[in-house]
mmCIF file with all atom_site columns, C-alpha atoms in Angstrom:
data_model
loop_
_atom_site.group_PDB
_atom_site.id
_atom_site.type_symbol
_atom_site.label_atom_id
_atom_site.label_alt_id
_atom_site.label_comp_id
_atom_site.label_asym_id
_atom_site.label_entity_id
_atom_site.label_seq_id
_atom_site.pdbx_PDB_ins_code
_atom_site.Cartn_x
_atom_site.Cartn_y
_atom_site.Cartn_z
_atom_site.occupancy
_atom_site.B_iso_or_equiv
_atom_site.pdbx_formal_charge
_atom_site.auth_seq_id
_atom_site.auth_comp_id
_atom_site.auth_asym_id
_atom_site.auth_atom_id
_atom_site.pdbx_PDB_model_num
ATOM 1   C CA . MET A 1 1   ? -23.043 20.245 39.509 1.00 87.00 ? 1   MET A CA 1
ATOM 2   C CA . PRO A 1 2   ? -23.514 21.039 43.214 1.00 93.00 ? 2   PRO A CA 1
ATOM 3   C CA . THR A 1 3   ? -26.459 23.063 44.457 1.00 95.00 ? 3   THR A CA 1
ATOM 4   C CA . ARG A 1 4   ? -25.175 26.596 45.085 1.00 97.00 ? 4   ARG A CA 1
ATOM 5   C CA . VAL A 1 5   ? -26.445 28.258 48.272 1.00 98.00 ? 5   VAL A CA 1
ATOM 6   C CA . LEU A 1 6   ? -26.324 31.809 49.636 1.00 98.00 ? 6   LEU A CA 1
ATOM 7   C CA . ILE A 1 7   ? -26.858 32.228 53.397 1.00 97.00 ? 7   ILE A CA 1
ATOM 8   C CA . ALA A 1 8   ? -28.381 35.515 54.611 1.00 97.00 ? 8   ALA A CA 1
ATOM 9   C CA . ASP A 1 9   ? -28.617 36.021 58.380 1.00 95.00 ? 9   ASP A CA 1
ATOM 10  C CA . ASP A 1 10  ? -27.488 38.837 60.665 1.00 94.00 ? 10  ASP A CA 1
ATOM 11  C CA . GLN A 1 11  ? -26.158 36.364 63.243 1.00 94.00 ? 11  GLN A CA 1
ATOM 12  C CA . ALA A 1 12  ? -22.649 35.176 62.424 1.00 96.00 ? 12  ALA A CA 1
ATOM 13  C CA . MET A 1 13  ? -23.069 32.004 64.478 1.00 94.00 ? 13  MET A CA 1
ATOM 14  C CA . VAL A 1 14  ? -26.193 31.028 62.536 1.00 93.00 ? 14  VAL A CA 1
ATOM 15  C CA . ARG A 1 15  ? -24.405 31.559 59.232 1.00 95.00 ? 15  ARG A CA 1
ATOM 16  C CA . ALA A 1 16  ? -21.425 29.551 60.446 1.00 96.00 ? 16  ALA A CA 1
ATOM 17  C CA . GLY A 1 17  ? -23.658 26.731 61.650 1.00 95.00 ? 17  GLY A CA 1
ATOM 18  C CA . PHE A 1 18  ? -25.578 26.561 58.393 1.00 95.00 ? 18  PHE A CA 1
ATOM 19  C CA . ARG A 1 19  ? -22.342 26.637 56.402 1.00 96.00 ? 19  ARG A CA 1
ATOM 20  C CA . LEU A 1 20  ? -20.855 23.814 58.470 1.00 96.00 ? 20  LEU A CA 1
ATOM 21  C CA . ILE A 1 21  ? -23.906 21.627 57.910 1.00 95.00 ? 21  ILE A CA 1
ATOM 22  C CA . LEU A 1 22  ? -24.290 22.372 54.210 1.00 96.00 ? 22  LEU A CA 1
ATOM 23  C CA . GLU A 1 23  ? -20.633 22.052 53.303 1.00 94.00 ? 23  GLU A CA 1
ATOM 24  C CA . GLY A 1 24  ? -20.687 18.579 54.827 1.00 94.00 ? 24  GLY A CA 1
ATOM 25  C CA . GLU A 1 25  ? -22.884 17.531 51.902 1.00 94.00 ? 25  GLU A CA 1
ATOM 26  C CA . PRO A 1 26  ? -21.038 16.463 48.733 1.00 94.00 ? 26  PRO A CA 1
ATOM 27  C CA . ASP A 1 27  ? -23.627 18.016 46.418 1.00 95.00 ? 27  ASP A CA 1
ATOM 28  C CA . ILE A 1 28  ? -24.047 21.422 48.114 1.00 96.00 ? 28  ILE A CA 1
ATOM 29  C CA . GLU A 1 29  ? -21.737 24.432 47.829 1.00 97.00 ? 29  GLU A CA 1
ATOM 30  C CA . VAL A 1 30  ? -22.077 27.616 49.918 1.00 97.00 ? 30  VAL A CA 1
ATOM 31  C CA . VAL A 1 31  ? -21.178 30.423 47.523 1.00 97.00 ? 31  VAL A CA 1
ATOM 32  C CA . GLY A 1 32  ? -21.628 33.390 49.835 1.00 97.00 ? 32  GLY A CA 1
ATOM 33  C CA . GLU A 1 33  ? -22.891 34.910 53.080 1.00 97.00 ? 33  GLU A CA 1
ATOM 34  C CA . ALA A 1 34  ? -24.818 38.109 53.762 1.00 97.00 ? 34  ALA A CA 1
ATOM 35  C CA . ALA A 1 35  ? -25.342 39.866 57.096 1.00 95.00 ? 35  ALA A CA 1
ATOM 36  C CA . ASP A 1 36  ? -28.288 42.041 56.048 1.00 94.00 ? 36  ASP A CA 1
ATOM 37  C CA . GLY A 1 37  ? -30.944 42.348 53.385 1.00 94.00 ? 37  GLY A CA 1
ATOM 38  C CA . ASP A 1 38  ? -29.073 44.855 51.223 1.00 95.00 ? 38  ASP A CA 1
ATOM 39  C CA . GLN A 1 39  ? -26.059 42.580 51.006 1.00 96.00 ? 39  GLN A CA 1
ATOM 40  C CA . ALA A 1 40  ? -28.286 39.554 50.396 1.00 96.00 ? 40  ALA A CA 1
ATOM 41  C CA . VAL A 1 41  ? -29.989 41.188 47.412 1.00 96.00 ? 41  VAL A CA 1
ATOM 42  C CA . ARG A 1 42  ? -26.699 42.403 45.977 1.00 97.00 ? 42  ARG A CA 1
ATOM 43  C CA . LEU A 1 43  ? -24.937 39.047 46.322 1.00 97.00 ? 43  LEU A CA 1
ATOM 44  C CA . ALA A 1 44  ? -27.926 37.038 45.107 1.00 97.00 ? 44  ALA A CA 1
ATOM 45  C CA . ARG A 1 45  ? -28.207 39.139 41.960 1.00 97.00 ? 45  ARG A CA 1
ATOM 46  C CA . GLN A 1 46  ? -24.475 38.838 41.391 1.00 97.00 ? 46  GLN A CA 1
ATOM 47  C CA . LEU A 1 47  ? -24.025 35.143 42.180 1.00 97.00 ? 47  LEU A CA 1
ATOM 48  C CA . ARG A 1 48  ? -27.438 33.779 41.075 1.00 97.00 ? 48  ARG A CA 1
ATOM 49  C CA . PRO A 1 49  ? -27.424 30.944 43.644 1.00 97.00 ? 49  PRO A CA 1
ATOM 50  C CA . ASP A 1 50  ? -29.740 27.966 43.254 1.00 96.00 ? 50  ASP A CA 1
ATOM 51  C CA . VAL A 1 51  ? -31.140 28.628 46.738 1.00 96.00 ? 51  VAL A CA 1
ATOM 52  C CA . THR A 1 52  ? -30.971 31.588 49.115 1.00 97.00 ? 52  THR A CA 1
ATOM 53  C CA . LEU A 1 53  ? -31.611 30.933 52.806 1.00 96.00 ? 53  LEU A CA 1
ATOM 54  C CA . MET A 1 54  ? -33.080 34.225 54.044 1.00 94.00 ? 54  MET A CA 1
ATOM 55  C CA . ASP A 1 55  ? -33.575 35.301 57.648 1.00 92.00 ? 55  ASP A CA 1
ATOM 56  C CA . ILE A 1 56  ? -36.777 37.283 58.170 1.00 88.00 ? 56  ILE A CA 1
ATOM 57  C CA . ARG A 1 57  ? -35.513 39.835 60.673 1.00 86.00 ? 57  ARG A CA 1
ATOM 58  C CA . MET A 1 58  ? -32.339 41.639 59.619 1.00 89.00 ? 58  MET A CA 1
ATOM 59  C CA . PRO A 1 59  ? -31.133 45.253 59.899 1.00 87.00 ? 59  PRO A CA 1
ATOM 60  C CA . GLY A 1 60  ? -31.744 47.655 57.023 1.00 87.00 ? 60  GLY A CA 1
ATOM 61  C CA . VAL A 1 61  ? -33.679 45.878 54.301 1.00 91.00 ? 61  VAL A CA 1
ATOM 62  C CA . ASP A 1 62  ? -35.330 42.966 56.093 1.00 90.00 ? 62  ASP A CA 1
ATOM 63  C CA . GLY A 1 63  ? -35.825 39.488 54.716 1.00 92.00 ? 63  GLY A CA 1
ATOM 64  C CA . LEU A 1 64  ? -39.357 40.176 53.531 1.00 91.00 ? 64  LEU A CA 1
ATOM 65  C CA . ARG A 1 65  ? -38.370 43.080 51.301 1.00 93.00 ? 65  ARG A CA 1
ATOM 66  C CA . ALA A 1 66  ? -35.228 41.283 50.145 1.00 95.00 ? 66  ALA A CA 1
ATOM 67  C CA . THR A 1 67  ? -37.339 38.275 49.160 1.00 94.00 ? 67  THR A CA 1
ATOM 68  C CA . GLU A 1 68  ? -39.746 40.469 47.221 1.00 93.00 ? 68  GLU A CA 1
ATOM 69  C CA . LEU A 1 69  ? -36.816 42.021 45.348 1.00 95.00 ? 69  LEU A CA 1
ATOM 70  C CA . LEU A 1 70  ? -35.400 38.595 44.470 1.00 96.00 ? 70  LEU A CA 1
ATOM 71  C CA . ALA A 1 71  ? -38.508 36.464 43.987 1.00 91.00 ? 71  ALA A CA 1
ATOM 72  C CA . GLY A 1 72  ? -41.528 38.765 43.952 1.00 88.00 ? 72  GLY A CA 1
ATOM 73  C CA . PRO A 1 73  ? -44.220 38.994 41.279 1.00 81.00 ? 73  PRO A CA 1
ATOM 74  C CA . ALA A 1 74  ? -42.386 41.812 39.492 1.00 86.00 ? 74  ALA A CA 1
ATOM 75  C CA . VAL A 1 75  ? -39.125 39.841 39.151 1.00 90.00 ? 75  VAL A CA 1
ATOM 76  C CA . PRO A 1 76  ? -38.776 38.444 35.600 1.00 89.00 ? 76  PRO A CA 1
ATOM 77  C CA . GLU A 1 77  ? -36.383 35.639 36.622 1.00 90.00 ? 77  GLU A CA 1
ATOM 78  C CA . PRO A 1 78  ? -37.154 34.943 40.291 1.00 90.00 ? 78  PRO A CA 1
ATOM 79  C CA . LEU A 1 79  ? -34.686 33.116 42.498 1.00 93.00 ? 79  LEU A CA 1
ATOM 80  C CA . HIS A 1 80  ? -35.506 30.313 44.921 1.00 93.00 ? 80  HIS A CA 1
ATOM 81  C CA . VAL A 1 81  ? -35.695 31.828 48.404 1.00 93.00 ? 81  VAL A CA 1
ATOM 82  C CA . VAL A 1 82  ? -36.350 29.834 51.574 1.00 91.00 ? 82  VAL A CA 1
ATOM 83  C CA . MET A 1 83  ? -37.255 31.975 54.572 1.00 87.00 ? 83  MET A CA 1
ATOM 84  C CA . VAL A 1 84  ? -35.716 31.092 57.922 1.00 85.00 ? 84  VAL A CA 1
ATOM 85  C CA . THR A 1 85  ? -37.667 31.960 61.059 1.00 79.00 ? 85  THR A CA 1
ATOM 86  C CA . THR A 1 86  ? -37.757 31.291 64.784 1.00 76.00 ? 86  THR A CA 1
ATOM 87  C CA . PHE A 1 87  ? -41.550 31.046 64.900 1.00 64.00 ? 87  PHE A CA 1
ATOM 88  C CA . GLY A 1 88  ? -43.776 28.413 63.323 1.00 56.00 ? 88  GLY A CA 1
ATOM 89  C CA . LEU A 1 89  ? -46.785 30.743 63.098 1.00 53.00 ? 89  LEU A CA 1
ATOM 90  C CA . ASP A 1 90  ? -45.358 34.129 62.226 1.00 55.00 ? 90  ASP A CA 1
ATOM 91  C CA . GLU A 1 91  ? -47.317 36.642 60.158 1.00 66.00 ? 91  GLU A CA 1
ATOM 92  C CA . ASN A 1 92  ? -44.049 37.534 58.482 1.00 69.00 ? 92  ASN A CA 1
ATOM 93  C CA . VAL A 1 93  ? -43.762 33.994 57.144 1.00 68.00 ? 93  VAL A CA 1
ATOM 94  C CA . HIS A 1 94  ? -47.164 34.248 55.515 1.00 70.00 ? 94  HIS A CA 1
ATOM 95  C CA . ALA A 1 95  ? -46.157 37.615 54.038 1.00 77.00 ? 95  ALA A CA 1
ATOM 96  C CA . ALA A 1 96  ? -42.928 36.044 52.781 1.00 76.00 ? 96  ALA A CA 1
ATOM 97  C CA . LEU A 1 97  ? -44.806 33.295 50.961 1.00 75.00 ? 97  LEU A CA 1
ATOM 98  C CA . ARG A 1 98  ? -46.876 35.982 49.278 1.00 77.00 ? 98  ARG A CA 1
ATOM 99  C CA . ALA A 1 99  ? -43.694 37.897 48.430 1.00 81.00 ? 99  ALA A CA 1
ATOM 100 C CA . GLY A 1 100 ? -42.403 34.937 46.450 1.00 84.00 ? 100 GLY A CA 1
ATOM 101 C CA . ALA A 1 101 ? -40.559 32.719 48.920 1.00 86.00 ? 101 ALA A CA 1
ATOM 102 C CA . CYS A 1 102 ? -40.792 29.073 47.915 1.00 81.00 ? 102 CYS A CA 1
ATOM 103 C CA . GLY A 1 103 ? -40.887 27.776 51.470 1.00 79.00 ? 103 GLY A CA 1
ATOM 104 C CA . PHE A 1 104 ? -39.708 28.302 55.002 1.00 78.00 ? 104 PHE A CA 1
ATOM 105 C CA . LEU A 1 105 ? -37.636 26.630 57.660 1.00 79.00 ? 105 LEU A CA 1
ATOM 106 C CA . LEU A 1 106 ? -37.465 26.872 61.435 1.00 78.00 ? 106 LEU A CA 1
ATOM 107 C CA . LYS A 1 107 ? -33.997 27.716 62.725 1.00 82.00 ? 107 LYS A CA 1
ATOM 108 C CA . ASP A 1 108 ? -34.107 24.821 65.168 1.00 79.00 ? 108 ASP A CA 1
ATOM 109 C CA . ALA A 1 109 ? -35.323 22.320 62.550 1.00 75.00 ? 109 ALA A CA 1
ATOM 110 C CA . GLY A 1 110 ? -32.049 20.406 62.624 1.00 80.00 ? 110 GLY A CA 1
ATOM 111 C CA . PRO A 1 111 ? -29.371 19.497 60.072 1.00 88.00 ? 111 PRO A CA 1
ATOM 112 C CA . ASN A 1 112 ? -31.384 16.932 58.120 1.00 83.00 ? 112 ASN A CA 1
ATOM 113 C CA . LEU A 1 113 ? -34.291 19.266 57.462 1.00 79.00 ? 113 LEU A CA 1
ATOM 114 C CA . LEU A 1 114 ? -31.924 22.093 56.512 1.00 87.00 ? 114 LEU A CA 1
ATOM 115 C CA . VAL A 1 115 ? -30.362 19.897 53.834 1.00 88.00 ? 115 VAL A CA 1
ATOM 116 C CA . GLU A 1 116 ? -33.798 18.670 52.743 1.00 81.00 ? 116 GLU A CA 1
ATOM 117 C CA . ALA A 1 117 ? -34.984 22.283 52.488 1.00 83.00 ? 117 ALA A CA 1
ATOM 118 C CA . VAL A 1 118 ? -32.125 23.209 50.192 1.00 89.00 ? 118 VAL A CA 1
ATOM 119 C CA . HIS A 1 119 ? -32.634 20.208 47.930 1.00 87.00 ? 119 HIS A CA 1
ATOM 120 C CA . ALA A 1 120 ? -36.395 20.730 47.848 1.00 80.00 ? 120 ALA A CA 1
ATOM 121 C CA . ALA A 1 121 ? -36.142 24.407 46.922 1.00 85.00 ? 121 ALA A CA 1
ATOM 122 C CA . ALA A 1 122 ? -33.532 23.731 44.242 1.00 87.00 ? 122 ALA A CA 1
ATOM 123 C CA . HIS A 1 123 ? -35.921 21.256 42.585 1.00 79.00 ? 123 HIS A CA 1
ATOM 124 C CA . GLY A 1 124 ? -39.003 23.453 42.830 1.00 71.00 ? 124 GLY A CA 1
ATOM 125 C CA . GLU A 1 125 ? -40.520 21.731 45.865 1.00 67.00 ? 125 GLU A CA 1
ATOM 126 C CA . ALA A 1 126 ? -42.009 24.686 47.701 1.00 60.00 ? 126 ALA A CA 1
ATOM 127 C CA . LEU A 1 127 ? -43.390 23.288 50.946 1.00 52.00 ? 127 LEU A CA 1
ATOM 128 C CA . VAL A 1 128 ? -40.389 22.192 52.934 1.00 51.00 ? 128 VAL A CA 1
ATOM 129 C CA . SER A 1 129 ? -41.941 21.316 56.269 1.00 56.00 ? 129 SER A CA 1
ATOM 130 C CA . PRO A 1 130 ? -45.400 19.901 55.500 1.00 53.00 ? 130 PRO A CA 1
ATOM 131 C CA . ALA A 1 131 ? -46.863 19.847 59.019 1.00 51.00 ? 131 ALA A CA 1
ATOM 132 C CA . ILE A 1 132 ? -45.757 23.379 59.847 1.00 58.00 ? 132 ILE A CA 1
ATOM 133 C CA . THR A 1 133 ? -46.678 24.760 56.438 1.00 60.00 ? 133 THR A CA 1
ATOM 134 C CA . THR A 1 134 ? -50.143 23.231 56.523 1.00 61.00 ? 134 THR A CA 1
ATOM 135 C CA . ARG A 1 135 ? -50.759 24.633 60.007 1.00 63.00 ? 135 ARG A CA 1
ATOM 136 C CA . LEU A 1 136 ? -49.528 28.048 58.920 1.00 63.00 ? 136 LEU A CA 1
ATOM 137 C CA . LEU A 1 137 ? -51.692 28.260 55.801 1.00 63.00 ? 137 LEU A CA 1
ATOM 138 C CA . ALA A 1 138 ? -54.757 26.980 57.640 1.00 63.00 ? 138 ALA A CA 1
ATOM 139 C CA . HIS A 1 139 ? -54.194 29.533 60.406 1.00 63.00 ? 139 HIS A CA 1
ATOM 140 C CA . PHE A 1 140 ? -54.096 32.487 58.046 1.00 56.00 ? 140 PHE A CA 1
ATOM 141 C CA . ALA A 1 141 ? -56.877 31.189 55.837 1.00 61.00 ? 141 ALA A CA 1
ATOM 142 C CA . ARG A 1 142 ? -59.113 31.330 58.927 1.00 63.00 ? 142 ARG A CA 1
ATOM 143 C CA . ARG A 1 143 ? -57.885 34.759 59.994 1.00 56.00 ? 143 ARG A CA 1
ATOM 144 C CA . ASP A 1 144 ? -57.797 36.404 56.571 1.00 53.00 ? 144 ASP A CA 1
ATOM 145 C CA . PRO A 1 145 ? -60.528 35.033 54.310 1.00 52.00 ? 145 PRO A CA 1
ATOM 146 C CA . ARG A 1 146 ? -60.297 36.369 50.761 1.00 55.00 ? 146 ARG A CA 1
ATOM 147 C CA . ARG A 1 147 ? -62.505 36.392 47.719 1.00 58.00 ? 147 ARG A CA 1
ATOM 148 C CA . VAL A 1 148 ? -60.543 34.074 45.439 1.00 63.00 ? 148 VAL A CA 1
ATOM 149 C CA . THR A 1 149 ? -61.210 34.261 41.725 1.00 71.00 ? 149 THR A CA 1
ATOM 150 C CA . ALA A 1 150 ? -61.929 30.929 40.079 1.00 76.00 ? 150 ALA A CA 1
ATOM 151 C CA . PRO A 1 151 ? -59.658 30.181 37.123 1.00 85.00 ? 151 PRO A CA 1
ATOM 152 C CA . GLU A 1 152 ? -61.134 30.863 33.676 1.00 83.00 ? 152 GLU A CA 1
ATOM 153 C CA . ASN A 1 153 ? -60.135 27.355 32.652 1.00 88.00 ? 153 ASN A CA 1
ATOM 154 C CA . PRO A 1 154 ? -61.464 25.176 35.511 1.00 92.00 ? 154 PRO A CA 1
ATOM 155 C CA . LEU A 1 155 ? -59.292 22.521 37.087 1.00 95.00 ? 155 LEU A CA 1
ATOM 156 C CA . THR A 1 156 ? -60.185 18.937 36.253 1.00 96.00 ? 156 THR A CA 1
ATOM 157 C CA . PRO A 1 157 ? -61.247 16.624 39.102 1.00 95.00 ? 157 PRO A CA 1
ATOM 158 C CA . ARG A 1 158 ? -57.834 14.944 39.058 1.00 96.00 ? 158 ARG A CA 1
ATOM 159 C CA . GLU A 1 159 ? -56.031 18.288 39.066 1.00 96.00 ? 159 GLU A CA 1
ATOM 160 C CA . LEU A 1 160 ? -58.138 19.290 42.072 1.00 95.00 ? 160 LEU A CA 1
ATOM 161 C CA . ASP A 1 161 ? -57.075 16.095 43.860 1.00 96.00 ? 161 ASP A CA 1
ATOM 162 C CA . VAL A 1 162 ? -53.424 16.957 43.256 1.00 96.00 ? 162 VAL A CA 1
ATOM 163 C CA . VAL A 1 163 ? -53.903 20.597 44.303 1.00 94.00 ? 163 VAL A CA 1
ATOM 164 C CA . LYS A 1 164 ? -55.521 19.451 47.569 1.00 92.00 ? 164 LYS A CA 1
ATOM 165 C CA . ALA A 1 165 ? -52.581 17.146 48.210 1.00 91.00 ? 165 ALA A CA 1
ATOM 166 C CA . VAL A 1 166 ? -50.082 19.947 47.507 1.00 86.00 ? 166 VAL A CA 1
ATOM 167 C CA . ALA A 1 167 ? -51.994 22.224 49.902 1.00 83.00 ? 167 ALA A CA 1
ATOM 168 C CA . ARG A 1 168 ? -51.714 19.578 52.603 1.00 81.00 ? 168 ARG A CA 1
ATOM 169 C CA . GLY A 1 169 ? -47.941 19.550 52.162 1.00 75.00 ? 169 GLY A CA 1
ATOM 170 C CA . ARG A 1 170 ? -47.661 16.204 50.372 1.00 80.00 ? 170 ARG A CA 1
ATOM 171 C CA . THR A 1 171 ? -44.538 15.522 48.347 1.00 78.00 ? 171 THR A CA 1
ATOM 172 C CA . ASN A 1 172 ? -44.754 14.240 44.777 1.00 83.00 ? 172 ASN A CA 1
ATOM 173 C CA . ASP A 1 173 ? -43.869 10.729 45.961 1.00 84.00 ? 173 ASP A CA 1
ATOM 174 C CA . GLU A 1 174 ? -46.673 10.820 48.537 1.00 87.00 ? 174 GLU A CA 1
ATOM 175 C CA . ILE A 1 175 ? -49.140 12.080 45.927 1.00 91.00 ? 175 ILE A CA 1
ATOM 176 C CA . CYS A 1 176 ? -48.145 9.236  43.605 1.00 94.00 ? 176 CYS A CA 1
ATOM 177 C CA . ARG A 1 177 ? -48.824 6.665  46.302 1.00 93.00 ? 177 ARG A CA 1
ATOM 178 C CA . SER A 1 178 ? -52.095 8.159  47.564 1.00 93.00 ? 178 SER A CA 1
ATOM 179 C CA . LEU A 1 179 ? -53.624 8.701  44.121 1.00 94.00 ? 179 LEU A CA 1
ATOM 180 C CA . VAL A 1 180 ? -51.991 5.620  42.551 1.00 95.00 ? 180 VAL A CA 1
ATOM 181 C CA . VAL A 1 181 ? -50.571 7.546  39.606 1.00 94.00 ? 181 VAL A CA 1
ATOM 182 C CA . SER A 1 182 ? -47.122 7.898  38.081 1.00 95.00 ? 182 SER A CA 1
ATOM 183 C CA . MET A 1 183 ? -44.613 10.669 38.809 1.00 91.00 ? 183 MET A CA 1
ATOM 184 C CA . PRO A 1 184 ? -44.921 12.139 35.270 1.00 93.00 ? 184 PRO A CA 1
ATOM 185 C CA . THR A 1 185 ? -48.702 12.289 35.742 1.00 95.00 ? 185 THR A CA 1
ATOM 186 C CA . VAL A 1 186 ? -48.363 14.171 39.044 1.00 93.00 ? 186 VAL A CA 1
ATOM 187 C CA . LYS A 1 187 ? -45.931 16.637 37.492 1.00 91.00 ? 187 LYS A CA 1
ATOM 188 C CA . THR A 1 188 ? -48.259 17.144 34.527 1.00 95.00 ? 188 THR A CA 1
ATOM 189 C CA . HIS A 1 189 ? -51.210 17.903 36.827 1.00 96.00 ? 189 HIS A CA 1
ATOM 190 C CA . ILE A 1 190 ? -49.115 20.324 38.925 1.00 93.00 ? 190 ILE A CA 1
ATOM 191 C CA . GLY A 1 191 ? -47.918 22.086 35.787 1.00 92.00 ? 191 GLY A CA 1
ATOM 192 C CA . ALA A 1 192 ? -51.486 22.404 34.526 1.00 95.00 ? 192 ALA A CA 1
ATOM 193 C CA . ALA A 1 193 ? -52.643 23.772 37.880 1.00 95.00 ? 193 ALA A CA 1
ATOM 194 C CA . LYS A 1 194 ? -49.876 26.372 37.856 1.00 91.00 ? 194 LYS A CA 1
ATOM 195 C CA . ARG A 1 195 ? -50.894 27.576 34.409 1.00 93.00 ? 195 ARG A CA 1
ATOM 196 C CA . LYS A 1 196 ? -54.609 27.716 35.181 1.00 95.00 ? 196 LYS A CA 1
ATOM 197 C CA . LEU A 1 197 ? -54.143 29.439 38.561 1.00 92.00 ? 197 LEU A CA 1
ATOM 198 C CA . GLY A 1 198 ? -51.360 31.739 37.433 1.00 87.00 ? 198 GLY A CA 1
ATOM 199 C CA . ALA A 1 199 ? -49.200 30.298 40.227 1.00 84.00 ? 199 ALA A CA 1
ATOM 200 C CA . ARG A 1 200 ? -45.416 30.400 40.037 1.00 75.00 ? 200 ARG A CA 1
ATOM 201 C CA . ASN A 1 201 ? -44.769 27.566 42.475 1.00 76.00 ? 201 ASN A CA 1
ATOM 202 C CA . ARG A 1 202 ? -46.330 24.984 44.781 1.00 78.00 ? 202 ARG A CA 1
ATOM 203 C CA . THR A 1 203 ? -46.640 27.483 47.614 1.00 75.00 ? 203 THR A CA 1
ATOM 204 C CA . GLU A 1 204 ? -48.934 29.710 45.560 1.00 79.00 ? 204 GLU A CA 1
ATOM 205 C CA . ILE A 1 205 ? -50.988 26.661 44.588 1.00 85.00 ? 205 ILE A CA 1
ATOM 206 C CA . ALA A 1 206 ? -51.358 25.821 48.293 1.00 82.00 ? 206 ALA A CA 1
ATOM 207 C CA . ILE A 1 207 ? -52.297 29.385 49.247 1.00 80.00 ? 207 ILE A CA 1
ATOM 208 C CA . TRP A 1 208 ? -54.987 29.416 46.550 1.00 85.00 ? 208 TRP A CA 1
ATOM 209 C CA . ALA A 1 209 ? -56.375 26.093 47.787 1.00 86.00 ? 209 ALA A CA 1
ATOM 210 C CA . TRP A 1 210 ? -56.583 27.235 51.415 1.00 81.00 ? 210 TRP A CA 1
ATOM 211 C CA . GLU A 1 211 ? -57.984 30.679 50.698 1.00 80.00 ? 211 GLU A CA 1
ATOM 212 C CA . SER A 1 212 ? -60.553 29.367 48.226 1.00 83.00 ? 212 SER A CA 1
ATOM 213 C CA . GLY A 1 213 ? -61.858 26.919 50.817 1.00 81.00 ? 213 GLY A CA 1
ATOM 214 C CA . LEU A 1 214 ? -60.837 23.886 48.775 1.00 84.00 ? 214 LEU A CA 1
ATOM 215 C CA . VAL A 1 215 ? -58.929 22.603 51.795 1.00 79.00 ? 215 VAL A CA 1
ATOM 216 C CA . ARG A 1 216 ? -60.089 23.080 55.379 1.00 71.00 ? 216 ARG A CA 1
#
């Protein structure tokens, strides 16, 4: 089955451009478009897309609030939301990650990265653009240090290695190669880290790692 995508952006040309790129892929289907946050929330709840591409700045309910309503901590069955922004270091992006977004994408990232972002989000890969994401998390970890609670069940040394790699934006394939372990082993360690940290996705694992000082 194709990956079903909802596009939410107040600029018609952006929506049209994204649709043109995505519909050129045989395994992606654009199931709807929204011009503001209210419409995005309504359509996403109705259509239950695999991925929602959400602009940050929109009239009415903005992308941050819409993301929280669709993927926030209080949502029992959160959707996969990828935030779309013009700025690589935008406080709103950091807020969006905290609101439940599974990643973010720059509007000028290009067609290939747009498609990669959709596929990554649909398969639970949270950090779409590793270099930008790492820079973003490091930036806010420096600006907004927090007292991070250690998990009651401590991470094993190998789980810590995987968490560090996730925080640096490494993909599962890259983690396999760098740690010389199998894909099932990497997925097992990530699953264990999620449970121990109470994280819902890779982004929350990465935020914990940066804010706890595990990665600098």
